[in-house]
XYZ file of C-alpha atoms in Angstrom:
320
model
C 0.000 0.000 0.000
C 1.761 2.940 -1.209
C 1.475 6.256 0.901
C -0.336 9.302 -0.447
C 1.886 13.058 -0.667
C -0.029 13.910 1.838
C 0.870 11.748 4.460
C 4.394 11.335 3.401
C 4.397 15.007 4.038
C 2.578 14.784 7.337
C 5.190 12.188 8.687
C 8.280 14.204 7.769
C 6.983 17.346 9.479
C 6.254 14.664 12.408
C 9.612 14.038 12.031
C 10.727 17.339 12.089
C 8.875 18.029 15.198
C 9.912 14.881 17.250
C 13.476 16.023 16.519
C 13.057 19.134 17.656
C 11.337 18.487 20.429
C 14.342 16.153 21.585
C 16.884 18.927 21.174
C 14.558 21.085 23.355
C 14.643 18.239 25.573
C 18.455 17.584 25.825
C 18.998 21.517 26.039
C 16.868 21.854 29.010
C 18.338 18.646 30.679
C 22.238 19.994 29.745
C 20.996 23.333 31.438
C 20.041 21.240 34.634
C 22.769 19.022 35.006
C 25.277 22.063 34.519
C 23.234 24.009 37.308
C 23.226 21.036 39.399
C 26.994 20.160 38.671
C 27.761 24.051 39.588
C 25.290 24.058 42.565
C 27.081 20.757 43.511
C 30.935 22.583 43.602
C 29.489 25.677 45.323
C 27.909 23.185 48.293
C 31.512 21.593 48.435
C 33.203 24.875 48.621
C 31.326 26.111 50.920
C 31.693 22.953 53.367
C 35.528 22.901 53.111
C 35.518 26.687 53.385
C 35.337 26.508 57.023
C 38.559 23.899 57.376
C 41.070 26.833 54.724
C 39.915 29.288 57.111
C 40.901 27.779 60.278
C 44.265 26.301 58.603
C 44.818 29.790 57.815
C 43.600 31.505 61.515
C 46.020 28.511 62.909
C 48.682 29.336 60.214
C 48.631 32.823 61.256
C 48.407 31.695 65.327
C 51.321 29.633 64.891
C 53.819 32.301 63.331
C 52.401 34.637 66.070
C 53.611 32.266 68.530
C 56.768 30.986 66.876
C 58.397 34.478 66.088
C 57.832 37.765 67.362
C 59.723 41.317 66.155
C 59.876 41.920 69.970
C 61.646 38.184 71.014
C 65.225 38.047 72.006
C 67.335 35.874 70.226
C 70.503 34.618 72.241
C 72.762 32.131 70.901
C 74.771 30.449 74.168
C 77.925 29.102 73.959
C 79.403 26.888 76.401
C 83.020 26.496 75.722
C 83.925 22.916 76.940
C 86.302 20.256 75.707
C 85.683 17.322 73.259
C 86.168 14.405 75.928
C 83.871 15.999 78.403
C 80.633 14.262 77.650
C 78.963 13.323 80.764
C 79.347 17.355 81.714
C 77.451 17.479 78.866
C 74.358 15.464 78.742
C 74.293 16.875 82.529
C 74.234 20.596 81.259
C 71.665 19.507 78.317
C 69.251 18.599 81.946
C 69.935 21.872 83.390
C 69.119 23.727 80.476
C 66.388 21.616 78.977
C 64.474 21.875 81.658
C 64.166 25.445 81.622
C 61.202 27.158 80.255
C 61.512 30.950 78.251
C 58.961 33.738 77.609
C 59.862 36.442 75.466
C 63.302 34.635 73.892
C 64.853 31.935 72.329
C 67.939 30.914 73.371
C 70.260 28.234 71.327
C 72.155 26.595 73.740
C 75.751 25.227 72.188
C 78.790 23.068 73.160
C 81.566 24.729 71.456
C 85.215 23.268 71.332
C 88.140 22.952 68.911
C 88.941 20.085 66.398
C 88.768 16.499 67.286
C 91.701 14.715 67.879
C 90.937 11.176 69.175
C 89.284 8.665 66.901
C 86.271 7.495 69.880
C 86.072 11.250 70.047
C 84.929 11.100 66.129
C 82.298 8.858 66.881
C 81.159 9.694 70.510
C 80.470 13.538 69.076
C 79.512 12.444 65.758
C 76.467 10.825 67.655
C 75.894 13.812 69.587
C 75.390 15.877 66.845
C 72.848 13.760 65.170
C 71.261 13.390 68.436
C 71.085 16.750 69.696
C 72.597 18.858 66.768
C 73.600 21.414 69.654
C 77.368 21.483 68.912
C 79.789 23.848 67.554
C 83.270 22.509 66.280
C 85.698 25.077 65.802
C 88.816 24.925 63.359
C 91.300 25.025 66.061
C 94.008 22.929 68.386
C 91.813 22.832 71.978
C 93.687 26.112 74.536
C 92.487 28.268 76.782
C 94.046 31.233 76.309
C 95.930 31.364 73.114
C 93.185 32.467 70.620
C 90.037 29.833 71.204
C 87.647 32.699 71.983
C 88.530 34.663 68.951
C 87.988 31.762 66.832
C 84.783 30.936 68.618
C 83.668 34.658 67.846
C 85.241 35.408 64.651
C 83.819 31.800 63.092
C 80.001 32.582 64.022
C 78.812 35.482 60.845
C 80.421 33.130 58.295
C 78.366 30.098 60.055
C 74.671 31.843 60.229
C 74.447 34.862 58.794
C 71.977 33.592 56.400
C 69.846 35.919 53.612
C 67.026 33.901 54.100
C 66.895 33.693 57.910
C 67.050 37.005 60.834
C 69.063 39.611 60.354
C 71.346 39.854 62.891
C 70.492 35.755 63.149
C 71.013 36.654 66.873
C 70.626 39.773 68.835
C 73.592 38.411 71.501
C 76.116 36.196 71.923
C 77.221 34.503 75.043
C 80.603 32.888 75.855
C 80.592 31.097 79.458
C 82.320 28.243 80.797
C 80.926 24.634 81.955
C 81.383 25.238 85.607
C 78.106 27.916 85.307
C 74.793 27.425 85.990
C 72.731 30.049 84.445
C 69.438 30.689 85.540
C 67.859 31.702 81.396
C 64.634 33.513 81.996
C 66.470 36.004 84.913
C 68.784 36.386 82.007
C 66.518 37.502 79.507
C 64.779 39.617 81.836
C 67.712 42.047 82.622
C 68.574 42.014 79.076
C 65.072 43.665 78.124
C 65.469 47.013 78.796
C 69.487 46.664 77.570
C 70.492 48.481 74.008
C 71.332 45.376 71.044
C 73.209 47.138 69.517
C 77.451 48.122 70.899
C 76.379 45.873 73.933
C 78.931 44.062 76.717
C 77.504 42.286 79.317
C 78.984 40.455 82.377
C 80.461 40.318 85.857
C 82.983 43.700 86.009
C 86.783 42.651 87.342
C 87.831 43.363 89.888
C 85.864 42.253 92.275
C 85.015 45.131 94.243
C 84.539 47.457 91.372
C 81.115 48.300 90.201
C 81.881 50.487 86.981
C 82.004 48.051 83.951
C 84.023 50.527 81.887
C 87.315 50.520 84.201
C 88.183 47.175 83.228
C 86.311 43.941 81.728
C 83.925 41.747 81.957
C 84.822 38.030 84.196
C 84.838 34.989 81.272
C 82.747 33.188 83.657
C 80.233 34.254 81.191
C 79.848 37.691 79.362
C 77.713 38.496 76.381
C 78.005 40.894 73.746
C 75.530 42.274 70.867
C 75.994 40.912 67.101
C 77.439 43.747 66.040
C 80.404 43.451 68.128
C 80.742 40.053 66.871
C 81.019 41.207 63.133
C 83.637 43.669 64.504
C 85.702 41.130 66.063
C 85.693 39.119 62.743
C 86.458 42.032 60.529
C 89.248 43.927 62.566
C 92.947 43.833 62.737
C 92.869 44.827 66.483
C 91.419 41.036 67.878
C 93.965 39.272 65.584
C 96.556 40.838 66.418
C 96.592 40.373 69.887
C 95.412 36.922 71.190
C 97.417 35.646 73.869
C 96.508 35.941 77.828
C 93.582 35.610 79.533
C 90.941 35.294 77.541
C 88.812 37.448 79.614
C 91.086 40.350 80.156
C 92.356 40.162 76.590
C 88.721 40.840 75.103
C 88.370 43.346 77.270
C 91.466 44.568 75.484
C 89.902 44.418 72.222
C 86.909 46.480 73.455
C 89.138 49.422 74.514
C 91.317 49.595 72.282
C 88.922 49.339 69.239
C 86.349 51.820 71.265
C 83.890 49.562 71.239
C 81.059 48.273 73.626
C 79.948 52.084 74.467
C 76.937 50.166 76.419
C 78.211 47.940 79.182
C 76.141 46.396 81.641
C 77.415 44.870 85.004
C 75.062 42.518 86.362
C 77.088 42.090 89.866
C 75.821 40.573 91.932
C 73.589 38.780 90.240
C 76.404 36.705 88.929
C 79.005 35.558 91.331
C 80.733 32.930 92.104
C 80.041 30.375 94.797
C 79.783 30.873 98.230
C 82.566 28.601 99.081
C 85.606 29.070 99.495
C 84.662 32.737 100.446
C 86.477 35.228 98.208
C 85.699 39.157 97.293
C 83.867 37.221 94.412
C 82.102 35.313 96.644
C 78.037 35.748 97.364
C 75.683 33.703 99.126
C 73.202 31.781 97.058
C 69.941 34.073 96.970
C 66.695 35.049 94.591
C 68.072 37.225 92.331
C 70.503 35.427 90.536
C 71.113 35.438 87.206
C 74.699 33.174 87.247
C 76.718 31.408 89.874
C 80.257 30.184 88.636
C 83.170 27.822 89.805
C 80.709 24.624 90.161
C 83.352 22.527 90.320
C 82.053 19.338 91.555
C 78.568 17.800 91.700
C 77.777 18.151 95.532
C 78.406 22.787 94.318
C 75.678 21.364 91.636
C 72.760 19.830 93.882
C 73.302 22.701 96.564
C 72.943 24.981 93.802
C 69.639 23.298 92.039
C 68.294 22.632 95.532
C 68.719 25.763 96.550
C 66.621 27.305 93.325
C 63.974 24.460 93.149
C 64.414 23.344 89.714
C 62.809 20.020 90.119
C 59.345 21.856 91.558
C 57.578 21.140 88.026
C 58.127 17.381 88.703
C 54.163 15.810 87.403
C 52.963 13.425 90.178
C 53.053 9.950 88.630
C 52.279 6.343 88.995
C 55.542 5.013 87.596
C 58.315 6.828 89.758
C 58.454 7.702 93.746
C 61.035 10.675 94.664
C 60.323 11.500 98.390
């Protein structure tokens, strides 16, 4: 049965029709899935919103509390010798356990090259244990040139374009037979310039005025600055031998440096026994107390400034 004109004609605008009817169709359904798709990724944006934000409040918390324009930084050097490794881990107690607000101090063991081969591996494992030691390129003295090369070595070893400038604000040389209590130290340095700063116990004894003479190498501390100086000038290098404390103190006058001087007498002193004009009696407001020669000097000492009140109360030790 062959199909009239007509109806060939009314099937292929049926045609037409259907088709276009399914285009309409597929548009419309393209139009929802794209607004569902989009409403979909603004939904998910706006739940993880919430967890960038407070990445980026604790982000901003943590560099608050990490680093602060108004934080002292100290770097602490204790010169010591390579062998002496139980004084040490005991120092590493006594200054672990101490807790800073307002600074941060990097606490270092600092002696001359090794010369032993156990002394290659014993320190070798300190360092990649506690990464708090300072090798310096020198044969181990006292006073023939070991604190020049301690202060002279430290620009070339962190000035850094990338980290603070000055990378510290002071520098302290002391000895192992000092106790230093940390926060009293940052505290009195506060209100000090840090900038042409040297810092100590005066010598002599009696004397209160920190510009007659120098400062006692039980421990004295001087601004960055001055440490550049000492590594730049002629006037250190050229005169090296004596006692180390006197002979810096050299280097200070005769280069006219270290216009601010503090003496923090008697805050620092040394210990009560044997008595000597140096001498003080153990008491609050101490910042350093020198010539701990032996361990029963050490417990008196700690005993006497409570540092094991912080102890937690627990089940698995018993210390009457």
């Amino acid at each position: 049965m062959k199909a009239t004109g007509a109806e060939r004609g009314r099937f292929i605008i049926s045609s037409f029709v259907f088709i276009c009817f399914l285009c309409a169709l597929a548009s419309i359904n393209e139009v929802r899935y794209d607004s569902l798709l989009k409403f979909g990724r603004c939904a998910l944006a706006n739940i993880n919103m919430p967890s960038k934000l407070n990445a980026s409040a604790s982000n901003t918390l943590l560099a608050q509390s990490s680093s602060s324009d108004d934080e002292i930084r100290i770097l602490f050097g204790i010169l010591t010798l390579p062998d002496q490794y139980q004084r040490r881990h005991f120092l590493r107690l006594i200054y672990g356990t101490q807790t800073l607000v307002g600074a941060k101090v990097d606490v270092k063991f600092v002696f001359c090259n090794l010369t032993k081969e156990d002394q290659k591996v014993l320190v070798a494992l300190e360092i990649m244990r506690y990464d708090d030691i300072i090798i310096l390129d020198c044969q181990e003295n006292m006073n023939k040139g070991k604190t020049y090369t301690y202060f002279s070595s430290l620009p070339e070893m962190f000035n850094d374009t990338e980290g603070p400038n000055p990378p510290y604000h002071y520098v302290m040389k002391t000895d192992d037979d000092a106790y230093f209590r940390l926060q009293s130290l940052v505290d009195s340095l506060k209100p000090l310039p840090r900038e042409d700063l040297y810092y100590g116990y005066v010598i002599p004894c009696p004397s209160m005025d920190p510009f007659v003479h120098y400062m006692s190498g039980m421990g004295y501390l001087i601004s960055w600055d001055i440490v550049e100086w000492i590594r730049e000038s002629d006037i250190p290098k050229n005169h090296l031998e004596g006692p180390e404390d006197k002979i810096f103190g050299d280097w200070m006058r005769d280069g006219h440096r270290a216009k601010n001087r503090f003496n923090a007498k008697w805050s620092m002193y040394n210990f009560p026994e044997p008595p000597t004009r140096c001498t003080h009696e153990l008491w609050p407001d101490t910042i350093a107390v020198h010539l701990l020669k032996n361990q029963e000097k050490w417990i008196r000492t700690l005993k006497y400034f409570n540092v094991t009140d912080n102890l937690k109360p627990s089940k698995l030790y018993h210390i009457p």
